[in-house]
PDB file of C-alpha atoms in Angstrom:
ATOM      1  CA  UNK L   1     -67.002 -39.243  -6.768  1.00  0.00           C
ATOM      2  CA  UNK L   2     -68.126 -42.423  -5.513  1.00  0.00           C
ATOM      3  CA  UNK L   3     -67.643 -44.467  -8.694  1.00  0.00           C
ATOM      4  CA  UNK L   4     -64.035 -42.748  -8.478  1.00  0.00           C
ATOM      5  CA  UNK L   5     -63.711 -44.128  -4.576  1.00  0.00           C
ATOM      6  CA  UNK L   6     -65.004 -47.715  -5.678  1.00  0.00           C
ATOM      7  CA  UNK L   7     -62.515 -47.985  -8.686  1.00  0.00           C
ATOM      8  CA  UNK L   8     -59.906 -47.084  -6.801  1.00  0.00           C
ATOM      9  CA  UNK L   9     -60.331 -49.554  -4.361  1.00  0.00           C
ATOM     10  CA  UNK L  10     -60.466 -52.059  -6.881  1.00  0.00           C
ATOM     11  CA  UNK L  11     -57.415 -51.495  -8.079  1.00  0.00           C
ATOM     12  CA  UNK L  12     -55.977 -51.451  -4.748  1.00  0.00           C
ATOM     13  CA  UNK L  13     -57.262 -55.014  -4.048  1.00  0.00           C
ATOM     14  CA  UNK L  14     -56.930 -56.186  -7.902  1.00  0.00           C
ATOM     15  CA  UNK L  15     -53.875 -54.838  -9.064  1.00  0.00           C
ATOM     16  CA  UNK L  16     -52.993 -57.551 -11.218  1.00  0.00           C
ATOM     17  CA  UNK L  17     -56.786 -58.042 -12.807  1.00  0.00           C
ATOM     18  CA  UNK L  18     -57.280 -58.419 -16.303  1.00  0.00           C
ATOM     19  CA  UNK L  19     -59.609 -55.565 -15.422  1.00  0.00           C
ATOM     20  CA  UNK L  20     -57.301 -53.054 -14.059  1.00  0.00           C
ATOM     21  CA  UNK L  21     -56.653 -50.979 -17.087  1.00  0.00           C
ATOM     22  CA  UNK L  22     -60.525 -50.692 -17.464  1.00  0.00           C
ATOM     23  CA  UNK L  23     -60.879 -49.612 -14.235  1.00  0.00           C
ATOM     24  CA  UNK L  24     -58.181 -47.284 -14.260  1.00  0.00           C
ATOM     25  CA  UNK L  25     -59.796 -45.751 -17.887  1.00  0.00           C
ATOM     26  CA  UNK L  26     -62.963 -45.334 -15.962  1.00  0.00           C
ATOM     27  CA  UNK L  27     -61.329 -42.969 -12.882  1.00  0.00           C
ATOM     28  CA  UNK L  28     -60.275 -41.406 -15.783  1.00  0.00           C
ATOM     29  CA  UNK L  29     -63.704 -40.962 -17.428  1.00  0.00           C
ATOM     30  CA  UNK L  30     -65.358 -40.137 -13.825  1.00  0.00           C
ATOM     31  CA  UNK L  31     -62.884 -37.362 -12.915  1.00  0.00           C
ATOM     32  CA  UNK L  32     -63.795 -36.160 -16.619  1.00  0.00           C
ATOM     33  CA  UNK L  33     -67.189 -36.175 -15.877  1.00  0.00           C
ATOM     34  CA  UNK L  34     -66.708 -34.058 -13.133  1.00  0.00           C
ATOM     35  CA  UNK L  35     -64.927 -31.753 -14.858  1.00  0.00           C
ATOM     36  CA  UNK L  36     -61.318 -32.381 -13.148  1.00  0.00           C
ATOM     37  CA  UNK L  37     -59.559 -32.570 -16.276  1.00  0.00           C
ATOM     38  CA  UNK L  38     -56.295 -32.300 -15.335  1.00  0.00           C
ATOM     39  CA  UNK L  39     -57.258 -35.495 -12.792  1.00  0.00           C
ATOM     40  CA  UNK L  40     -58.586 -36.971 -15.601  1.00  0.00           C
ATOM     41  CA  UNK L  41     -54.817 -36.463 -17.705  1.00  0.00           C
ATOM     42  CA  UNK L  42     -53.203 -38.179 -14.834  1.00  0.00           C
ATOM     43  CA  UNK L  43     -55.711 -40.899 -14.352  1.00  0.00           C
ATOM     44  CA  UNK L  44     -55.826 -41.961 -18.140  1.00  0.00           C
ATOM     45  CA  UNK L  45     -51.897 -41.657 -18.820  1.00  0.00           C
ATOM     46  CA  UNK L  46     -51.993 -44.338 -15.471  1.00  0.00           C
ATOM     47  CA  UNK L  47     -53.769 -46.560 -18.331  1.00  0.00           C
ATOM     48  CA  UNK L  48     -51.306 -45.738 -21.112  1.00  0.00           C
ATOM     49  CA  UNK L  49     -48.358 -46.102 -18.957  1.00  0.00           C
ATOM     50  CA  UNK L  50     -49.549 -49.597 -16.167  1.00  0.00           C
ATOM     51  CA  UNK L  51     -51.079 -51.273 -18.955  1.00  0.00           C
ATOM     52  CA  UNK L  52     -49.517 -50.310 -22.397  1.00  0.00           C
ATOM     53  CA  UNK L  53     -50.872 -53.762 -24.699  1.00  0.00           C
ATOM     54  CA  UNK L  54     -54.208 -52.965 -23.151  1.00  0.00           C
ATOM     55  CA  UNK L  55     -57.111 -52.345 -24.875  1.00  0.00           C
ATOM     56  CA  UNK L  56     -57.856 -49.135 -23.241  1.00  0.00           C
ATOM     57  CA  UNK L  57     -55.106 -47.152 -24.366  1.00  0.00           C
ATOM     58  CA  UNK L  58     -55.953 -45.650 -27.725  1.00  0.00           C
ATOM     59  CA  UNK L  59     -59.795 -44.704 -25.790  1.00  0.00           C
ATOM     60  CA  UNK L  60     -57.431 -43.094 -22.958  1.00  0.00           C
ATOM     61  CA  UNK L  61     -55.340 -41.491 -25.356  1.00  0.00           C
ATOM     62  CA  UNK L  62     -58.233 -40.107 -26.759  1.00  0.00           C
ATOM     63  CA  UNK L  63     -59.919 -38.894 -23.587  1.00  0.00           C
ATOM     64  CA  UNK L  64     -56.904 -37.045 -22.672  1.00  0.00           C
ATOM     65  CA  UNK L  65     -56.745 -35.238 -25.901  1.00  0.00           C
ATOM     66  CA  UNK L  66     -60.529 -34.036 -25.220  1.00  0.00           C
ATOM     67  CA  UNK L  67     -59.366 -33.028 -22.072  1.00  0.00           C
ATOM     68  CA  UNK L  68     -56.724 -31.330 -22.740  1.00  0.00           C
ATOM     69  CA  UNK L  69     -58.602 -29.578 -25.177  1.00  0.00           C
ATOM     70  CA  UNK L  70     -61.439 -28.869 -22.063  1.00  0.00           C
ATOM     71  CA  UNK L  71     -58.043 -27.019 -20.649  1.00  0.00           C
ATOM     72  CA  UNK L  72     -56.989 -25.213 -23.658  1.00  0.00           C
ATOM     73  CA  UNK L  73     -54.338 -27.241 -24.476  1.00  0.00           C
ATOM     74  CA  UNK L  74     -54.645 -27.289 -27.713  1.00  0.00           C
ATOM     75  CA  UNK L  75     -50.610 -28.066 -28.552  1.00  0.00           C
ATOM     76  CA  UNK L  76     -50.613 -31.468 -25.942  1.00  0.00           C
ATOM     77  CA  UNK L  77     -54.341 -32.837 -27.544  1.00  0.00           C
ATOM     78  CA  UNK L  78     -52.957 -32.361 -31.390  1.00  0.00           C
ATOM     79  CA  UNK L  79     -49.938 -34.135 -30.102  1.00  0.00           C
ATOM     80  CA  UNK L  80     -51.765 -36.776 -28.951  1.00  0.00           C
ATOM     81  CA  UNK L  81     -54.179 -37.076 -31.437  1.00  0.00           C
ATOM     82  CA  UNK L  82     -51.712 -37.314 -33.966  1.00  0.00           C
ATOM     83  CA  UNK L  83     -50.263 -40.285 -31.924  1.00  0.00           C
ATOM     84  CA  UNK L  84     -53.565 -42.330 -32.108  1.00  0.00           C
ATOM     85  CA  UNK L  85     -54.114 -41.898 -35.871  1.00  0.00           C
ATOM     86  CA  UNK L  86     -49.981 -42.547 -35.865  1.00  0.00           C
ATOM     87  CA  UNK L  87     -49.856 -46.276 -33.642  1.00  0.00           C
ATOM     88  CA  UNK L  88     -53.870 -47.174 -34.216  1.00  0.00           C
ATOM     89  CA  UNK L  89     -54.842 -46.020 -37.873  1.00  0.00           C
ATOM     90  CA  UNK L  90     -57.703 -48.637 -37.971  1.00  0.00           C
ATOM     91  CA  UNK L  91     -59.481 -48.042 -35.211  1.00  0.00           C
ATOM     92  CA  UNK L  92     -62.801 -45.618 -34.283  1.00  0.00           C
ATOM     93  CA  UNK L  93     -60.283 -43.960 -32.167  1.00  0.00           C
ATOM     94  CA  UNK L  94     -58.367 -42.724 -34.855  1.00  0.00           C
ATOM     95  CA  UNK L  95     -61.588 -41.748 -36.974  1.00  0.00           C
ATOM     96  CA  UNK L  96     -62.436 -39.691 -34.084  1.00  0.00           C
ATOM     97  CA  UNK L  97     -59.167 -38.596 -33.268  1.00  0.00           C
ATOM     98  CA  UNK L  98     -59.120 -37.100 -37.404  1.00  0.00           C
ATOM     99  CA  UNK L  99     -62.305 -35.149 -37.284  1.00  0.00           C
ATOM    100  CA  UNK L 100     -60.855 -33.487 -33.760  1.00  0.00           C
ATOM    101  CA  UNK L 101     -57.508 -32.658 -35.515  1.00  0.00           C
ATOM    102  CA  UNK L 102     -59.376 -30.928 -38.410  1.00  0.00           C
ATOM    103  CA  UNK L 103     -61.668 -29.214 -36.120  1.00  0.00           C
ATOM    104  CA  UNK L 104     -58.556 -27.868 -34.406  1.00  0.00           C
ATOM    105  CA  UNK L 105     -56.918 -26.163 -37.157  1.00  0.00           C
TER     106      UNK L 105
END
């Protein structure tokens, strides 16, 4: 909760850091942690959406495919599972992101 408070606040104060989408991806990965998935959606589609050419996005993509599967969601995380193997077929993301869809069928 803490590492949630101290992100936010650098976004507040950073907003236009080169760092913001990392910081962003790790609210996301703290409210996961706690097991607030659905803040966890929210917070990583903040990295997908403020910071699209970021590097973060096919990790936060990811992450909110795992937690929508943590919500039984099944429907949302093959959707966005398929995207990642779809825009970033190269990448250990989309590995991943293959073995999930498989173990979803």
């Amino acid at each position: 909760e803490d590492a949630i408070i101290g992100f936010k606040d650098f976004l507040k104060r950073y907003p236009k850091s080169d760092r913001a989408d990392n910081a962003q991806f790790w609210v996301g990965e703290s409210y996961f942690a706690l097991r607030q998935y659905e803040q966890a959606i929210l917070a990583f589609n903040d990295v997908i959406k403020n910071h699209p050419k970021g590097n973060k996005v096919p990790n936060a993509l990811l992450r909110q495919s795992l937690a929508f599967i943590e919500i039984k969601d099944k429907t949302s995380a093959k959707l966005l599972l398929r995207k990642i193997i779809k825009d970033y077929p190269n990448t250990s993301e989309a590995k991943i992101a293959s073995k999930k869809l498989e173990a979803l069928k």
